Amino acid sequence: QDGALIGFAPFYLYCGDGDADRRLLMLGVGTTDYLDGVFSPSCQTKHIQTALNLLCEDEDWDALDVSQLRPGSKLLEAARSSTTPYRVFETERCSRMSAARISSLPQKIRRNVMYYRNRAARRGTLELRTSSATDCIASFDLLVWLHTERWRQRGEAGVLADDRVEAWHREALPLLARSGILRIATLWLDCEAIGIIYSLVDPADHPDRNQYFYLTGYSTRHSDLRPGTLSIAMTLESAFEDGVKVIDMLRGDEE
């Protein structure tokens, strides 16, 4: 708009084997929890519709599919209100719950948390610490170790097995930390890390502040203390105290 970038919608052309349609799909489809474009506050639905109409002038694709878009997505609104028949798909939903203190959790869950927290306290000092920009890589090292250990016991590699994935996180983490949206919470029993949650959080001034639980790791050596349950419950409480409204467990059927 007047020479300034106000929107970015990343698509790629997909031609599957035996698929007659040449489809435009959003980058990350199939593996990403939420998809969307990136738009400035000045970018309106009509601007995105104009961009989609420009795409429709191309002849090297047959169908444009959009999926995993949030209800408030500008791209979703533009696609649905357009006269051009874009294919909008409702895909697997993300599990969401309110951030809450442990004392406010449902009775059965609260009792479990209190039981295992007391059990852990009899062995040592239990503490949840959030990493900073200076120690986020050290926290990530612990996450890689705990996450990989747990998956190896199940005979699988886990999502951090690929060196390229791990290298990408090591490059991104300091930037995420400096931007203020990174949260890596580590549960310590004395001097030993027994659980970690890697998450991202909306800025403090966001009207409906969400925290997104991306990846977890916990010590299989301390499985009798349910470190995964304790990590989640204590992080829920920490998020509530930090002004977070909603915890998003991202895509998948979370127990």
CSV table of C-alpha atoms in Angstrom, one decimal:
chain,number,residue,atom,x,y,z
A,1,GLN,CA,0.0,0.0,0.0
A,2,ASP,CA,1.7,3.2,-1.2
A,3,GLY,CA,5.0,1.3,-1.4
A,4,ALA,CA,4.7,-0.2,2.2
A,5,LEU,CA,4.4,-3.8,2.9
A,6,ILE,CA,1.1,-4.5,4.8
A,7,GLY,CA,0.5,-8.2,4.2
A,8,PHE,CA,2.3,-11.5,3.5
A,9,ALA,CA,0.5,-14.7,2.6
A,10,PRO,CA,2.8,-17.6,1.9
A,11,PHE,CA,1.5,-20.2,-0.5
A,12,TYR,CA,3.1,-23.0,-2.5
A,13,LEU,CA,2.0,-25.0,-5.5
A,14,TYR,CA,1.3,-28.7,-4.9
A,15,CYS,CA,0.8,-31.3,-7.6
A,16,GLY,CA,0.3,-34.7,-5.9
A,17,ASP,CA,0.7,-38.0,-7.7
A,18,GLY,CA,-2.6,-38.8,-9.4
A,19,ASP,CA,-4.1,-35.5,-8.3
A,20,ALA,CA,-5.8,-33.7,-11.2
A,21,ASP,CA,-5.9,-30.4,-9.3
A,22,ARG,CA,-2.9,-28.2,-9.1
A,23,ARG,CA,-3.4,-26.7,-5.6
A,24,LEU,CA,-2.2,-23.6,-3.8
A,25,LEU,CA,-1.6,-24.6,-0.2
A,26,MET,CA,-0.3,-22.5,2.7
A,27,LEU,CA,3.2,-23.1,3.9
A,28,GLY,CA,3.1,-25.5,6.9
A,29,VAL,CA,-0.1,-27.2,6.1
A,30,GLY,CA,-0.4,-30.7,7.6
A,31,THR,CA,2.3,-30.1,10.3
A,32,THR,CA,1.5,-26.7,11.7
A,33,ASP,CA,-1.2,-26.1,14.4
A,34,TYR,CA,-2.3,-22.7,13.1
A,35,LEU,CA,-1.9,-21.2,9.6
A,36,ASP,CA,-2.4,-17.7,8.4
A,37,GLY,CA,-0.9,-14.7,6.6
A,38,VAL,CA,0.9,-12.0,8.4
A,39,PHE,CA,-0.9,-8.7,8.2
A,40,SER,CA,-0.3,-5.2,9.6
A,41,PRO,CA,-3.2,-3.5,11.5
A,42,SER,CA,-3.8,-1.3,8.5
A,43,CYS,CA,-4.4,-4.3,6.2
A,44,GLN,CA,-8.1,-4.8,5.8
A,45,THR,CA,-10.2,-7.7,4.4
A,46,LYS,CA,-10.7,-5.8,1.1
A,47,HIS,CA,-6.9,-5.6,0.6
A,48,ILE,CA,-6.6,-9.4,1.1
A,49,GLN,CA,-9.4,-10.0,-1.3
A,50,THR,CA,-7.6,-7.9,-3.9
A,51,ALA,CA,-4.5,-10.0,-3.3
A,52,LEU,CA,-6.5,-13.2,-3.7
A,53,ASN,CA,-8.0,-11.9,-6.9
A,54,LEU,CA,-4.6,-11.1,-8.3
A,55,LEU,CA,-3.6,-14.8,-7.5
A,56,CYS,CA,-6.7,-15.9,-9.5
A,57,GLU,CA,-5.3,-14.2,-12.6
A,58,ASP,CA,-2.5,-16.8,-12.6
A,59,GLU,CA,-3.1,-19.9,-14.8
A,60,ASP,CA,-0.6,-22.3,-13.2
A,61,TRP,CA,-3.0,-23.6,-10.5
A,62,ASP,CA,-6.5,-24.9,-10.3
A,63,ALA,CA,-7.7,-24.6,-6.7
A,64,LEU,CA,-6.6,-22.6,-3.6
A,65,ASP,CA,-7.1,-24.4,-0.3
A,66,VAL,CA,-7.0,-22.7,3.1
A,67,SER,CA,-7.1,-24.6,6.4
A,68,GLN,CA,-6.1,-24.3,10.1
A,69,LEU,CA,-7.2,-20.7,10.2
A,70,ARG,CA,-8.4,-19.1,13.5
A,71,PRO,CA,-12.0,-17.9,13.7
A,72,GLY,CA,-10.8,-14.2,13.7
A,73,SER,CA,-8.3,-14.7,10.8
A,74,LYS,CA,-8.4,-11.8,8.2
A,75,LEU,CA,-7.5,-14.3,5.5
A,76,LEU,CA,-10.4,-16.6,6.5
A,77,GLU,CA,-12.8,-13.6,6.4
A,78,ALA,CA,-11.5,-12.6,3.0
A,79,ALA,CA,-11.8,-16.1,1.6
A,80,ARG,CA,-15.4,-16.6,2.9
A,81,SER,CA,-16.7,-13.2,1.8
A,82,SER,CA,-15.2,-13.4,-1.7
A,83,THR,CA,-17.3,-14.3,-4.7
A,84,THR,CA,-14.5,-16.5,-5.9
A,85,PRO,CA,-15.0,-20.1,-4.7
A,86,TYR,CA,-12.0,-20.7,-2.5
A,87,ARG,CA,-12.0,-24.1,-0.7
A,88,VAL,CA,-12.0,-23.5,3.1
A,89,PHE,CA,-11.5,-26.5,5.2
A,90,GLU,CA,-12.4,-27.0,8.9
A,91,THR,CA,-9.5,-29.1,10.2
A,92,GLU,CA,-8.5,-30.7,13.5
A,93,ARG,CA,-9.2,-28.3,16.4
A,94,CYS,CA,-6.7,-27.3,19.1
A,95,SER,CA,-7.4,-28.1,22.7
A,96,ARG,CA,-7.9,-25.0,24.9
A,97,MET,CA,-8.5,-24.3,28.6
A,98,SER,CA,-8.5,-21.4,31.0
A,99,ALA,CA,-5.3,-20.6,32.8
A,100,ALA,CA,-5.9,-21.3,36.5
A,101,ARG,CA,-4.4,-21.8,39.9
A,102,ILE,CA,-4.0,-25.4,41.1
A,103,SER,CA,-6.7,-24.7,43.8
A,104,SER,CA,-9.2,-23.9,41.0
A,105,LEU,CA,-8.6,-27.1,38.9
A,106,PRO,CA,-11.3,-29.8,38.7
A,107,GLN,CA,-11.4,-31.8,41.9
A,108,LYS,CA,-9.9,-35.1,40.5
A,109,ILE,CA,-7.0,-33.3,38.8
A,110,ARG,CA,-6.4,-31.1,41.8
A,111,ARG,CA,-6.2,-34.1,44.1
A,112,ASN,CA,-3.7,-35.8,41.8
A,113,VAL,CA,-1.5,-32.7,41.5
A,114,MET,CA,-1.5,-32.2,45.3
A,115,TYR,CA,-0.7,-35.8,46.0
A,116,TYR,CA,2.3,-35.9,43.6
A,117,ARG,CA,3.5,-32.5,44.6
A,118,ASN,CA,3.5,-33.6,48.3
A,119,ARG,CA,5.2,-36.8,47.3
A,120,ALA,CA,7.9,-34.9,45.5
A,121,ALA,CA,8.4,-32.5,48.3
A,122,ARG,CA,9.3,-35.4,50.6
A,123,ARG,CA,12.2,-36.1,48.4
A,124,GLY,CA,13.5,-32.5,48.0
A,125,THR,CA,12.7,-28.9,47.1
A,126,LEU,CA,10.3,-28.7,44.1
A,127,GLU,CA,10.6,-25.4,42.1
A,128,LEU,CA,9.4,-24.2,38.7
A,129,ARG,CA,11.8,-21.7,37.0
A,130,THR,CA,11.3,-19.8,33.8
A,131,SER,CA,14.3,-19.3,31.6
A,132,SER,CA,15.6,-15.9,30.4
A,133,ALA,CA,17.3,-14.8,27.2
A,134,THR,CA,20.7,-15.7,28.8
A,135,ASP,CA,19.9,-19.3,29.8
A,136,CYS,CA,17.2,-20.3,27.2
A,137,ILE,CA,19.7,-22.5,25.3
A,138,ALA,CA,20.7,-24.3,28.4
A,139,SER,CA,17.1,-25.0,29.2
A,140,PHE,CA,16.6,-26.2,25.6
A,141,ASP,CA,19.5,-28.6,26.0
A,142,LEU,CA,17.7,-30.1,29.0
A,143,LEU,CA,14.5,-30.3,27.0
A,144,VAL,CA,16.3,-32.1,24.1
A,145,TRP,CA,17.7,-34.6,26.6
A,146,LEU,CA,14.5,-35.3,28.5
A,147,HIS,CA,12.3,-35.4,25.3
A,148,THR,CA,14.7,-37.7,23.4
A,149,GLU,CA,15.1,-40.0,26.4
A,150,ARG,CA,11.4,-40.5,26.7
A,151,TRP,CA,10.8,-41.2,23.0
A,152,ARG,CA,13.7,-43.6,22.9
A,153,GLN,CA,12.1,-45.7,25.6
A,154,ARG,CA,9.1,-46.0,23.3
A,155,GLY,CA,11.3,-47.0,20.4
A,156,GLU,CA,10.7,-43.7,18.5
A,157,ALA,CA,12.9,-40.8,17.7
A,158,GLY,CA,10.8,-37.8,18.7
A,159,VAL,CA,10.5,-34.4,16.9
A,160,LEU,CA,14.0,-33.2,17.9
A,161,ALA,CA,15.9,-36.1,16.4
A,162,ASP,CA,16.7,-34.3,13.2
A,163,ASP,CA,19.8,-32.1,13.6
A,164,ARG,CA,18.3,-29.5,11.3
A,165,VAL,CA,15.2,-29.1,13.5
A,166,GLU,CA,17.4,-28.7,16.6
A,167,ALA,CA,19.6,-26.2,14.9
A,168,TRP,CA,16.6,-24.1,13.8
A,169,HIS,CA,15.4,-23.9,17.4
A,170,ARG,CA,18.8,-22.9,18.7
A,171,GLU,CA,18.8,-20.0,16.2
A,172,ALA,CA,15.3,-19.0,17.0
A,173,LEU,CA,15.2,-19.2,20.8
A,174,PRO,CA,17.3,-16.2,21.6
A,175,LEU,CA,15.2,-14.1,19.2
A,176,LEU,CA,12.0,-15.3,20.7
A,177,ALA,CA,13.3,-14.6,24.2
A,178,ARG,CA,14.3,-11.1,23.3
A,179,SER,CA,10.9,-10.4,21.8
A,180,GLY,CA,9.3,-11.5,25.2
A,181,ILE,CA,7.1,-14.3,23.8
A,182,LEU,CA,9.3,-17.3,24.8
A,183,ARG,CA,8.4,-19.3,28.0
A,184,ILE,CA,10.5,-22.3,28.9
A,185,ALA,CA,9.4,-23.5,32.3
A,186,THR,CA,11.6,-26.1,34.0
A,187,LEU,CA,10.5,-28.1,37.0
A,188,TRP,CA,13.4,-28.8,39.4
A,189,LEU,CA,13.7,-31.3,42.2
A,190,ASP,CA,16.6,-29.9,44.1
A,191,CYS,CA,19.4,-29.7,41.4
A,192,GLU,CA,17.8,-32.0,38.9
A,193,ALA,CA,15.4,-31.0,36.1
A,194,ILE,CA,12.5,-33.4,36.0
A,195,GLY,CA,10.1,-31.7,33.6
A,196,ILE,CA,10.1,-28.9,31.0
A,197,ILE,CA,7.5,-27.1,29.0
A,198,TYR,CA,8.5,-25.1,25.9
A,199,SER,CA,5.8,-22.6,25.1
A,200,LEU,CA,5.1,-19.2,23.5
A,201,VAL,CA,2.9,-16.5,25.0
A,202,ASP,CA,1.0,-13.5,23.6
A,203,PRO,CA,2.4,-10.0,24.6
A,204,ALA,CA,1.2,-8.6,27.9
A,205,ASP,CA,-1.1,-6.1,26.2
A,206,HIS,CA,-2.9,-8.7,24.1
A,207,PRO,CA,-6.7,-8.4,24.9
A,208,ASP,CA,-7.2,-12.2,25.1
A,209,ARG,CA,-3.7,-13.4,26.1
A,210,ASN,CA,-2.9,-17.0,25.1
A,211,GLN,CA,0.0,-19.2,26.0
A,212,TYR,CA,0.7,-22.0,23.6
A,213,PHE,CA,2.2,-25.3,25.0
A,214,TYR,CA,4.4,-26.4,22.2
A,215,LEU,CA,6.7,-29.2,23.4
A,216,THR,CA,7.3,-31.0,26.7
A,217,GLY,CA,9.9,-33.3,28.2
A,218,TYR,CA,10.0,-35.1,31.5
A,219,SER,CA,12.3,-37.4,33.4
A,220,THR,CA,11.4,-41.1,33.0
A,221,ARG,CA,13.5,-41.8,36.1
A,222,HIS,CA,10.9,-39.9,38.2
A,223,SER,CA,7.8,-41.1,36.4
A,224,ASP,CA,6.4,-42.2,39.8
A,225,LEU,CA,6.1,-38.5,40.6
A,226,ARG,CA,4.2,-37.7,37.5
A,227,PRO,CA,6.5,-34.9,36.5
A,228,GLY,CA,4.5,-34.2,33.3
A,229,THR,CA,1.3,-33.6,35.3
A,230,LEU,CA,3.2,-31.5,37.9
A,231,SER,CA,4.9,-29.4,35.2
A,232,ILE,CA,1.6,-28.6,33.4
A,233,ALA,CA,-0.3,-27.8,36.6
A,234,MET,CA,2.4,-25.5,38.0
A,235,THR,CA,2.8,-23.8,34.6
A,236,LEU,CA,-0.9,-23.3,34.4
A,237,GLU,CA,-0.7,-21.5,37.8
A,238,SER,CA,2.3,-19.5,36.7
A,239,ALA,CA,0.5,-18.4,33.5
A,240,PHE,CA,-2.6,-17.3,35.5
A,241,GLU,CA,-0.5,-15.2,37.8
A,242,ASP,CA,1.2,-13.7,34.7
A,243,GLY,CA,-2.1,-12.5,33.3
A,244,VAL,CA,-2.6,-15.3,30.7
A,245,LYS,CA,-6.3,-16.0,30.0
A,246,VAL,CA,-6.2,-19.2,27.9
A,247,ILE,CA,-3.8,-22.1,27.6
A,248,ASP,CA,-3.7,-23.6,24.1
A,249,MET,CA,-2.5,-27.2,23.9
A,250,LEU,CA,-2.3,-26.9,20.1
A,251,ARG,CA,-3.6,-29.6,17.7
A,252,GLY,CA,-4.3,-33.1,18.9
A,253,ASP,CA,-6.5,-35.0,21.3
A,254,GLU,CA,-4.9,-34.1,24.7
A,255,GLU,CA,-5.9,-36.1,27.7
